[in-house]
Tab-separated table of C-alpha atoms in Angstrom:
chain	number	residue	atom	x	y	z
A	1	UNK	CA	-3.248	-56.095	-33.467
A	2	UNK	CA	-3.534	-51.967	-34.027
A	3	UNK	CA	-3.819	-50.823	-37.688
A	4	UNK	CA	-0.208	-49.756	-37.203
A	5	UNK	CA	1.108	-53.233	-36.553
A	6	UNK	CA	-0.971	-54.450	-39.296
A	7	UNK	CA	0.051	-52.431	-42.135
A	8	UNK	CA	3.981	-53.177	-41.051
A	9	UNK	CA	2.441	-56.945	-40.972
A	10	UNK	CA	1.937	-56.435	-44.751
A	11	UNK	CA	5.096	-55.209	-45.950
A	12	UNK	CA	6.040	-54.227	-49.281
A	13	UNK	CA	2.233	-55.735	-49.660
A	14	UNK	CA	0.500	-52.633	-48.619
A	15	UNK	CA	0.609	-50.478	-51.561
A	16	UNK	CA	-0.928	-53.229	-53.798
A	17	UNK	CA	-3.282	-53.756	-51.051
A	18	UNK	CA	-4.135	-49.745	-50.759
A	19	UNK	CA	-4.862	-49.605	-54.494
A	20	UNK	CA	-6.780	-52.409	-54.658
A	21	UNK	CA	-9.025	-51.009	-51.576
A	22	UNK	CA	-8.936	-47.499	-53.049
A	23	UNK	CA	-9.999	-49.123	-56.434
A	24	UNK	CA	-12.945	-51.158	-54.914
A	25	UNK	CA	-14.166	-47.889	-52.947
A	26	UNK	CA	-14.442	-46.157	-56.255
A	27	UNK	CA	-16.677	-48.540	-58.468
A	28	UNK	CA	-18.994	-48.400	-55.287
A	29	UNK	CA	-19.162	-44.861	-55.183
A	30	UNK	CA	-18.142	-43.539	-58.193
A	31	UNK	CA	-21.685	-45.202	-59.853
A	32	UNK	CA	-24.037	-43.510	-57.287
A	33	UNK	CA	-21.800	-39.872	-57.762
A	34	UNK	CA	-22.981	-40.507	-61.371
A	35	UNK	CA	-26.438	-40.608	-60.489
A	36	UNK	CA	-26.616	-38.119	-58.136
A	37	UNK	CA	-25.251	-35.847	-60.455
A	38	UNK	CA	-27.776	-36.536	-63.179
A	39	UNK	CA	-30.488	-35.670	-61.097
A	40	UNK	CA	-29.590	-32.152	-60.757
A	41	UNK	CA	-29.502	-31.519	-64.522
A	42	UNK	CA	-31.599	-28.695	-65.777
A	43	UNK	CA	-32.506	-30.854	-68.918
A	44	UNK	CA	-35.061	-33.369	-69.639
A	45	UNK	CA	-32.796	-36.510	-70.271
A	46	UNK	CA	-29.943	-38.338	-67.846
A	47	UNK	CA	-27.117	-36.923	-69.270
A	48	UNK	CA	-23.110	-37.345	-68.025
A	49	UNK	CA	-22.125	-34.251	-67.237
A	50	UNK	CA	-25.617	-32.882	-66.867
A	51	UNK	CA	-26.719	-29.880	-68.095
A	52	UNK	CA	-26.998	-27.074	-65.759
A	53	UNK	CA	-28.047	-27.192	-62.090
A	54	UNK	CA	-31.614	-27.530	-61.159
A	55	UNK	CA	-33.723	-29.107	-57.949
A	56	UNK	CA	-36.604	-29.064	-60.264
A	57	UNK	CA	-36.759	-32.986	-60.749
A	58	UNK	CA	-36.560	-33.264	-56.596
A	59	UNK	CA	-39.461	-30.861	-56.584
A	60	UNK	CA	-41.658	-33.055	-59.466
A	61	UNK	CA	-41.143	-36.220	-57.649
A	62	UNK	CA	-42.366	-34.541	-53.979
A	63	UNK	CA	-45.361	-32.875	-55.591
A	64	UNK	CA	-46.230	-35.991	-57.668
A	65	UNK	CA	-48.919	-38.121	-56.522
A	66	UNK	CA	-47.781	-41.301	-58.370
A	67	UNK	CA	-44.614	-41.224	-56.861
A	68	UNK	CA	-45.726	-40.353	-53.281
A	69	UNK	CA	-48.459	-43.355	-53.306
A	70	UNK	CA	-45.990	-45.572	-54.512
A	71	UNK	CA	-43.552	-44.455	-51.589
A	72	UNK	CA	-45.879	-44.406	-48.743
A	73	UNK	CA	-47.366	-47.728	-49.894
A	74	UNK	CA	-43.672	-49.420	-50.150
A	75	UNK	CA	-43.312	-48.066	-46.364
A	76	UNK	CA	-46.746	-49.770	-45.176
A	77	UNK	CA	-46.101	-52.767	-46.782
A	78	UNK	CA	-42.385	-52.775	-45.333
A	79	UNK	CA	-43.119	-51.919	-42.320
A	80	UNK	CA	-45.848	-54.793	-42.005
A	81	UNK	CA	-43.131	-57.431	-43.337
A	82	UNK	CA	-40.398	-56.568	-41.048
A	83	UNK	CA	-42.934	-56.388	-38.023
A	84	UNK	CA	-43.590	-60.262	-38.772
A	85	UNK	CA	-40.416	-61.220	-40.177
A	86	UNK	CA	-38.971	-59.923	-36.873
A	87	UNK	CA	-41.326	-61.829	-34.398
A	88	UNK	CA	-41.054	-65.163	-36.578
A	89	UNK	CA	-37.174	-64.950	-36.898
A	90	UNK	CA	-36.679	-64.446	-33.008
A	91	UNK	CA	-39.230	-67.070	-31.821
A	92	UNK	CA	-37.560	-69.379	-34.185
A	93	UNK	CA	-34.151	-68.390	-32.812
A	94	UNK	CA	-35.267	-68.583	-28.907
A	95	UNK	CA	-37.475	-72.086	-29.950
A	96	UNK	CA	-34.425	-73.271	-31.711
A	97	UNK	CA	-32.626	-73.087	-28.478
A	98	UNK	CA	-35.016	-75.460	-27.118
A	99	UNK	CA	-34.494	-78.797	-29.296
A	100	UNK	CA	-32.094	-80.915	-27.925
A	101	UNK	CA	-31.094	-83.016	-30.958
A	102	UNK	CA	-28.524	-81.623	-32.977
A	103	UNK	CA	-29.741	-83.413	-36.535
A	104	UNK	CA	-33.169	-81.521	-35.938
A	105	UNK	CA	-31.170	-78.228	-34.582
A	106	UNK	CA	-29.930	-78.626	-38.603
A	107	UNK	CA	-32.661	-78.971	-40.475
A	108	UNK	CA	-34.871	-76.076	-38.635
A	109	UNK	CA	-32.160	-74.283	-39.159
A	110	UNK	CA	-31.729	-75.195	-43.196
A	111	UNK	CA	-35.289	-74.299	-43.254
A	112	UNK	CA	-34.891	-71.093	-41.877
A	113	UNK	CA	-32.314	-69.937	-43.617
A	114	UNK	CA	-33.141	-71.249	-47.154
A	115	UNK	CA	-35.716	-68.552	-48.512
A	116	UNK	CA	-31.919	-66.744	-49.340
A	117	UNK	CA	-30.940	-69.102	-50.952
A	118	UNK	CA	-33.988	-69.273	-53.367
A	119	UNK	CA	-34.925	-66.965	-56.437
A	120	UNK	CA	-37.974	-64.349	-55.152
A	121	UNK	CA	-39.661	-65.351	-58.565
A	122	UNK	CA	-40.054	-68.724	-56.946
A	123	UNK	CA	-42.255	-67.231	-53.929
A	124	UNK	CA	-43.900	-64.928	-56.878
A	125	UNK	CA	-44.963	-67.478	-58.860
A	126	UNK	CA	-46.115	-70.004	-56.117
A	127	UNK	CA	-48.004	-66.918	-54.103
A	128	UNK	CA	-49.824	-65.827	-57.835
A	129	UNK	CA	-50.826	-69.579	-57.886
A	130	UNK	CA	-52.771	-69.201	-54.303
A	131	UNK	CA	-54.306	-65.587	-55.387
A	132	UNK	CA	-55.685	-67.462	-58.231
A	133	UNK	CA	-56.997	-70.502	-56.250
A	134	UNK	CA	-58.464	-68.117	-53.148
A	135	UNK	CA	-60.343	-65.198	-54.145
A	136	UNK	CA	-61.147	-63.633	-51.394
A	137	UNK	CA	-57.021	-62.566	-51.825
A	138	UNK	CA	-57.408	-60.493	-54.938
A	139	UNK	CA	-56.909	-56.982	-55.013
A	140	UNK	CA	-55.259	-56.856	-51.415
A	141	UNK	CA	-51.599	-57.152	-50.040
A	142	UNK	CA	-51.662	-59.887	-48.290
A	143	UNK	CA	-49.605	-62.495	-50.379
A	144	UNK	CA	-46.845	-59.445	-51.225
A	145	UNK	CA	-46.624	-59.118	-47.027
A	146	UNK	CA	-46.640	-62.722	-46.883
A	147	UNK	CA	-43.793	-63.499	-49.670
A	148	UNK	CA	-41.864	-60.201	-48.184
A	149	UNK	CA	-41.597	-61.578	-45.321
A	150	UNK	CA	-40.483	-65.339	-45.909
A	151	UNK	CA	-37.976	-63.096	-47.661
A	152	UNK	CA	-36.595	-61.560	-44.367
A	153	UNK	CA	-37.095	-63.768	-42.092
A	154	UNK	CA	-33.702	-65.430	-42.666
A	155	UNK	CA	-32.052	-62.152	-41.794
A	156	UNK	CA	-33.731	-61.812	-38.464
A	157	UNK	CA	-33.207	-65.770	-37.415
A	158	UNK	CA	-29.521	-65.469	-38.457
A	159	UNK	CA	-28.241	-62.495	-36.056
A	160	UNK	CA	-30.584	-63.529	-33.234
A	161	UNK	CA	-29.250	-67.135	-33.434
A	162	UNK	CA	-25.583	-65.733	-33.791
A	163	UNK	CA	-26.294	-63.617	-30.209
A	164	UNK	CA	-28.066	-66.470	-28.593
A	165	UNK	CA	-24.571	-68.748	-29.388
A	166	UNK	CA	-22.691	-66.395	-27.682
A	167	UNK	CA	-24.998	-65.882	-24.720
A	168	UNK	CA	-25.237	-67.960	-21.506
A	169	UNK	CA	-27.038	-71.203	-21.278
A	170	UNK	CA	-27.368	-71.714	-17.837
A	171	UNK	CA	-29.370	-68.598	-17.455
A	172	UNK	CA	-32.795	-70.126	-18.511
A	173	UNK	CA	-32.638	-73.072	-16.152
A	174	UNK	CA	-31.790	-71.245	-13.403
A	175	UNK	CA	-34.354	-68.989	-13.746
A	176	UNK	CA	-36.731	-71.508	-13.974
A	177	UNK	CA	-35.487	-73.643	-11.053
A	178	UNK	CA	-36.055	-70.239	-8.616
A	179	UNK	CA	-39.443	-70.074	-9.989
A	180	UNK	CA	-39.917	-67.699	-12.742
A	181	UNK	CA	-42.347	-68.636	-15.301
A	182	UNK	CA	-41.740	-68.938	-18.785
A	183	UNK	CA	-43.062	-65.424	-19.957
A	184	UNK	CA	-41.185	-63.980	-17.258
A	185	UNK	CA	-37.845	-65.813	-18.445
A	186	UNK	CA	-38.724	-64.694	-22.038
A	187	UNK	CA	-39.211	-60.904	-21.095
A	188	UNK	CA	-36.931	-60.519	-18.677
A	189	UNK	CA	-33.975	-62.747	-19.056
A	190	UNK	CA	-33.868	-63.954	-22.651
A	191	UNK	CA	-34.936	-61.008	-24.852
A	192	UNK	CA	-33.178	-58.310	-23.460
A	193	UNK	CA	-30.075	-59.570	-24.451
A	194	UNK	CA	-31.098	-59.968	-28.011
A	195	UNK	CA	-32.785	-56.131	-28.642
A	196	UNK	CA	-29.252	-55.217	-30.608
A	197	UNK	CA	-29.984	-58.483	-32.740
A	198	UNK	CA	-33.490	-57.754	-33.209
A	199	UNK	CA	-32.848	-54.683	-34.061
A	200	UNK	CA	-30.035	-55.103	-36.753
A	201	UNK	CA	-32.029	-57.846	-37.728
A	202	UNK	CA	-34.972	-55.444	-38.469
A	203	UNK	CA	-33.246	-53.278	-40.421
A	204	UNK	CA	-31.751	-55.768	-42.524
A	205	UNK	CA	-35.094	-57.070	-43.091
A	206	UNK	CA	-36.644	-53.428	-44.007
A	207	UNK	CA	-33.662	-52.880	-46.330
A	208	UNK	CA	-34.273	-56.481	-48.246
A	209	UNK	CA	-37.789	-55.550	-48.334
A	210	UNK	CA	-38.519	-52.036	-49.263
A	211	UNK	CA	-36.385	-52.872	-52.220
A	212	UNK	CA	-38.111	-56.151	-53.140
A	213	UNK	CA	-39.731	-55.139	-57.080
A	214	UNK	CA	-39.581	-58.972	-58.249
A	215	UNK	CA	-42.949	-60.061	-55.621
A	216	UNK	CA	-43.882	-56.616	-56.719
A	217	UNK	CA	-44.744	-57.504	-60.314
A	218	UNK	CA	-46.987	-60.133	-59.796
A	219	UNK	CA	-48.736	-59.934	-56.602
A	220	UNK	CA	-49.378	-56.248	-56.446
A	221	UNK	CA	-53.181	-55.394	-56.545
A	222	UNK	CA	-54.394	-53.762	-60.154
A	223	UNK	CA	-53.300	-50.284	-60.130
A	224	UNK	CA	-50.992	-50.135	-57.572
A	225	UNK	CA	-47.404	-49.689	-57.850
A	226	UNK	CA	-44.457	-49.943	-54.648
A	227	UNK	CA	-41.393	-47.532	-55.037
A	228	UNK	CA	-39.121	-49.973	-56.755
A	229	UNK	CA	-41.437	-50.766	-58.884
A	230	UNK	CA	-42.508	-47.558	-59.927
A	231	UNK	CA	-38.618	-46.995	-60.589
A	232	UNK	CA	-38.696	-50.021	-62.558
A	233	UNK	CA	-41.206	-48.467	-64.654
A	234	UNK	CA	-39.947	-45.645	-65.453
A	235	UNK	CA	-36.892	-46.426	-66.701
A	236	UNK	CA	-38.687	-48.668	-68.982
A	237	UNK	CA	-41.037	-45.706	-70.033
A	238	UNK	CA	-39.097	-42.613	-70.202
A	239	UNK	CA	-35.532	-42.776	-69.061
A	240	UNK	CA	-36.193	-39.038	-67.295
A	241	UNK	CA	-34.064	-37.382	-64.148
A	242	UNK	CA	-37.128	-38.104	-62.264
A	243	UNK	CA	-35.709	-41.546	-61.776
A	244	UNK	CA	-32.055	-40.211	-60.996
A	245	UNK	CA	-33.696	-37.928	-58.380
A	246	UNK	CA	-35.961	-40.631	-56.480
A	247	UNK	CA	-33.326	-43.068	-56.446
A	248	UNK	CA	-30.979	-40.380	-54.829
A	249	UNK	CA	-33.561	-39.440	-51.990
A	250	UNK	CA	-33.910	-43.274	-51.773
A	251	UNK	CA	-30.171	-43.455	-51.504
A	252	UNK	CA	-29.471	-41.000	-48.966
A	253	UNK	CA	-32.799	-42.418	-46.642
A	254	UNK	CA	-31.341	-45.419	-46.133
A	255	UNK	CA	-27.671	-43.759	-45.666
A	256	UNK	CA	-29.185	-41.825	-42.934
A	257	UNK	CA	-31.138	-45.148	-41.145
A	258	UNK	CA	-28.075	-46.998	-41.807
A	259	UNK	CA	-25.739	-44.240	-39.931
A	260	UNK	CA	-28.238	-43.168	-37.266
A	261	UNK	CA	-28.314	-46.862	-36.612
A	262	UNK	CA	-23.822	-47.383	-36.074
A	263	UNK	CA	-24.323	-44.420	-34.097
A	264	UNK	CA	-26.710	-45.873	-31.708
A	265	UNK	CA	-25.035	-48.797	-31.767
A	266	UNK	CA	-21.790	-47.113	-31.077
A	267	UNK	CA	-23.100	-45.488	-28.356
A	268	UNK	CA	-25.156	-48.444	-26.649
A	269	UNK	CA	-21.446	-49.939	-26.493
A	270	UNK	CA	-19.594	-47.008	-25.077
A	271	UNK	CA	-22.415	-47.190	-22.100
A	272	UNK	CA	-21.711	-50.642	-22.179
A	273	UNK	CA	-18.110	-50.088	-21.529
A	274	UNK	CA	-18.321	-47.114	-18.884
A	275	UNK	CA	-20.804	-49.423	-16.546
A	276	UNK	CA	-18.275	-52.407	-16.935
A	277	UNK	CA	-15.542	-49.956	-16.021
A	278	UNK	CA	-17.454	-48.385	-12.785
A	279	UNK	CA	-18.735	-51.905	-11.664
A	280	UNK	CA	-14.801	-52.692	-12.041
């Protein structure tokens, strides 16, 4: 069904349905207009209208070293968390694939998928307990990686399980019945498949965890402060346009990973369409 045939589908229906769409787009937008617009103020509170037009709170937050440390150390510590959330998430997919009862095939799964379904102050507050117990773990990242991570892997496990439903099964065993070893059926006949998965599965899991402040509070190192959290901050401190304008940057980042990612996605499928079309 076209969009055509769908909005004559809906009758006398559509206009209450284009209001209540056009409605919905507005309190999603409308909020971040608000803030983008407050960080160009020329004045030194968030004020609706702002006062005058000025870059000068864009130019404070790139020249200030607080703010940079805090970004660049959000990015490490994503990056890290993703890295493993991805590997974990698609071995536990592909090994998923591999247990033949279905009552176990549930409760891997369950386990997998729960850390959504749980607070992050849980993960905060059990990870603080180990810091304490251990150490040698105090005044480094590694339980913030560690909780980030149980935090995305659910992200990654659920689109590479959703692709590996929809893929053949009989591919694996006849691979292996002509020979191939297991590392070869991994690398060359199970994973390719999967790379969109993976990869929409790794940004979902960057997204989750670059904005993750809740882990941030209690297992960051003395000191030491990730983006969110330094956001957090200062709107507890001083509500300034210095906030407005980082969370704008932030904003439009991850509008421009987001849309450089449907666009290579969008064109991975056209190629995908043109070779099915030629080998037609």
């Amino acid at each position: 069904m076209n969009d055509r045939s769908l909005l004559r589908a809906i009758g006398w229906y559509r206009a209450p349905v284009i209001a209540v769409g056009l409605l919905a787009s507005l309190l999603f937008f409308v909020p971040f207009l608000v803030v983008v617009a407050t960080s160009w103020t020329s004045g030194s509170f968030i004020l609706f209208p702002p006062t005058g037009f000025s870059l000068q709170w864009y130019a404070t937050v790139l020249t200030d070293r607080q703010w940079l440390n805090s970004f660049w150390l959000s990015v490490v510590v994503a990056v890290i968390a993703t890295a493993a959330s991805v590997v974990l998430g698609t071995l536990g997919a592909l090994g998923l694939t591999r247990v033949r009862s279905r009552a176990l095939q549930r409760w891997v799964r369950t386990l997998f998928i729960a850390p959504i379904a749980l607070p992050p102050i849980a993960y905060a507050v059990g990870l603080w307990s180990v810091d304490r117990q251990l150490p040698f773990l105090d005044d480094t990242l590694v339980s913030l990686v560690l909780g980030e991570t149980l935090l995305a892997v659910p992200y990654v496990f659920a689109l590479v399980s959703s692709a590996l439903a929809g893929g053949d099964p009989s591919l694996r065993p006849a691979a292996s019945t002509l020979g191939a070893s297991w590392p070869m059926i991994l690398w060359r006949i199970e994973l390719p498949p999967l790379l969109p998965s993976i990869l929409g599965g790794a940004l979902f899991a960057f997204t989750v965890v670059f904005d993750e402040v809740v882990l941030s509070v209690l297992l960051l190192p003395p000191g030491t402060q990730t983006l969110p959290l330094k956001m957090f901050t200062a709107s507890q401190e001083a509500f300034s346009p210095e906030l407005t304008a980082a969370s704008t940057m932030v904003s439009l980042l991850a509008i421009v990973v987001l849309g450089g990612a449907q666009l290579g996605s969008n064109r991975r499928n056209r190629a995908a369409r043109l070779r099915r079309k030629a080998s037609a």
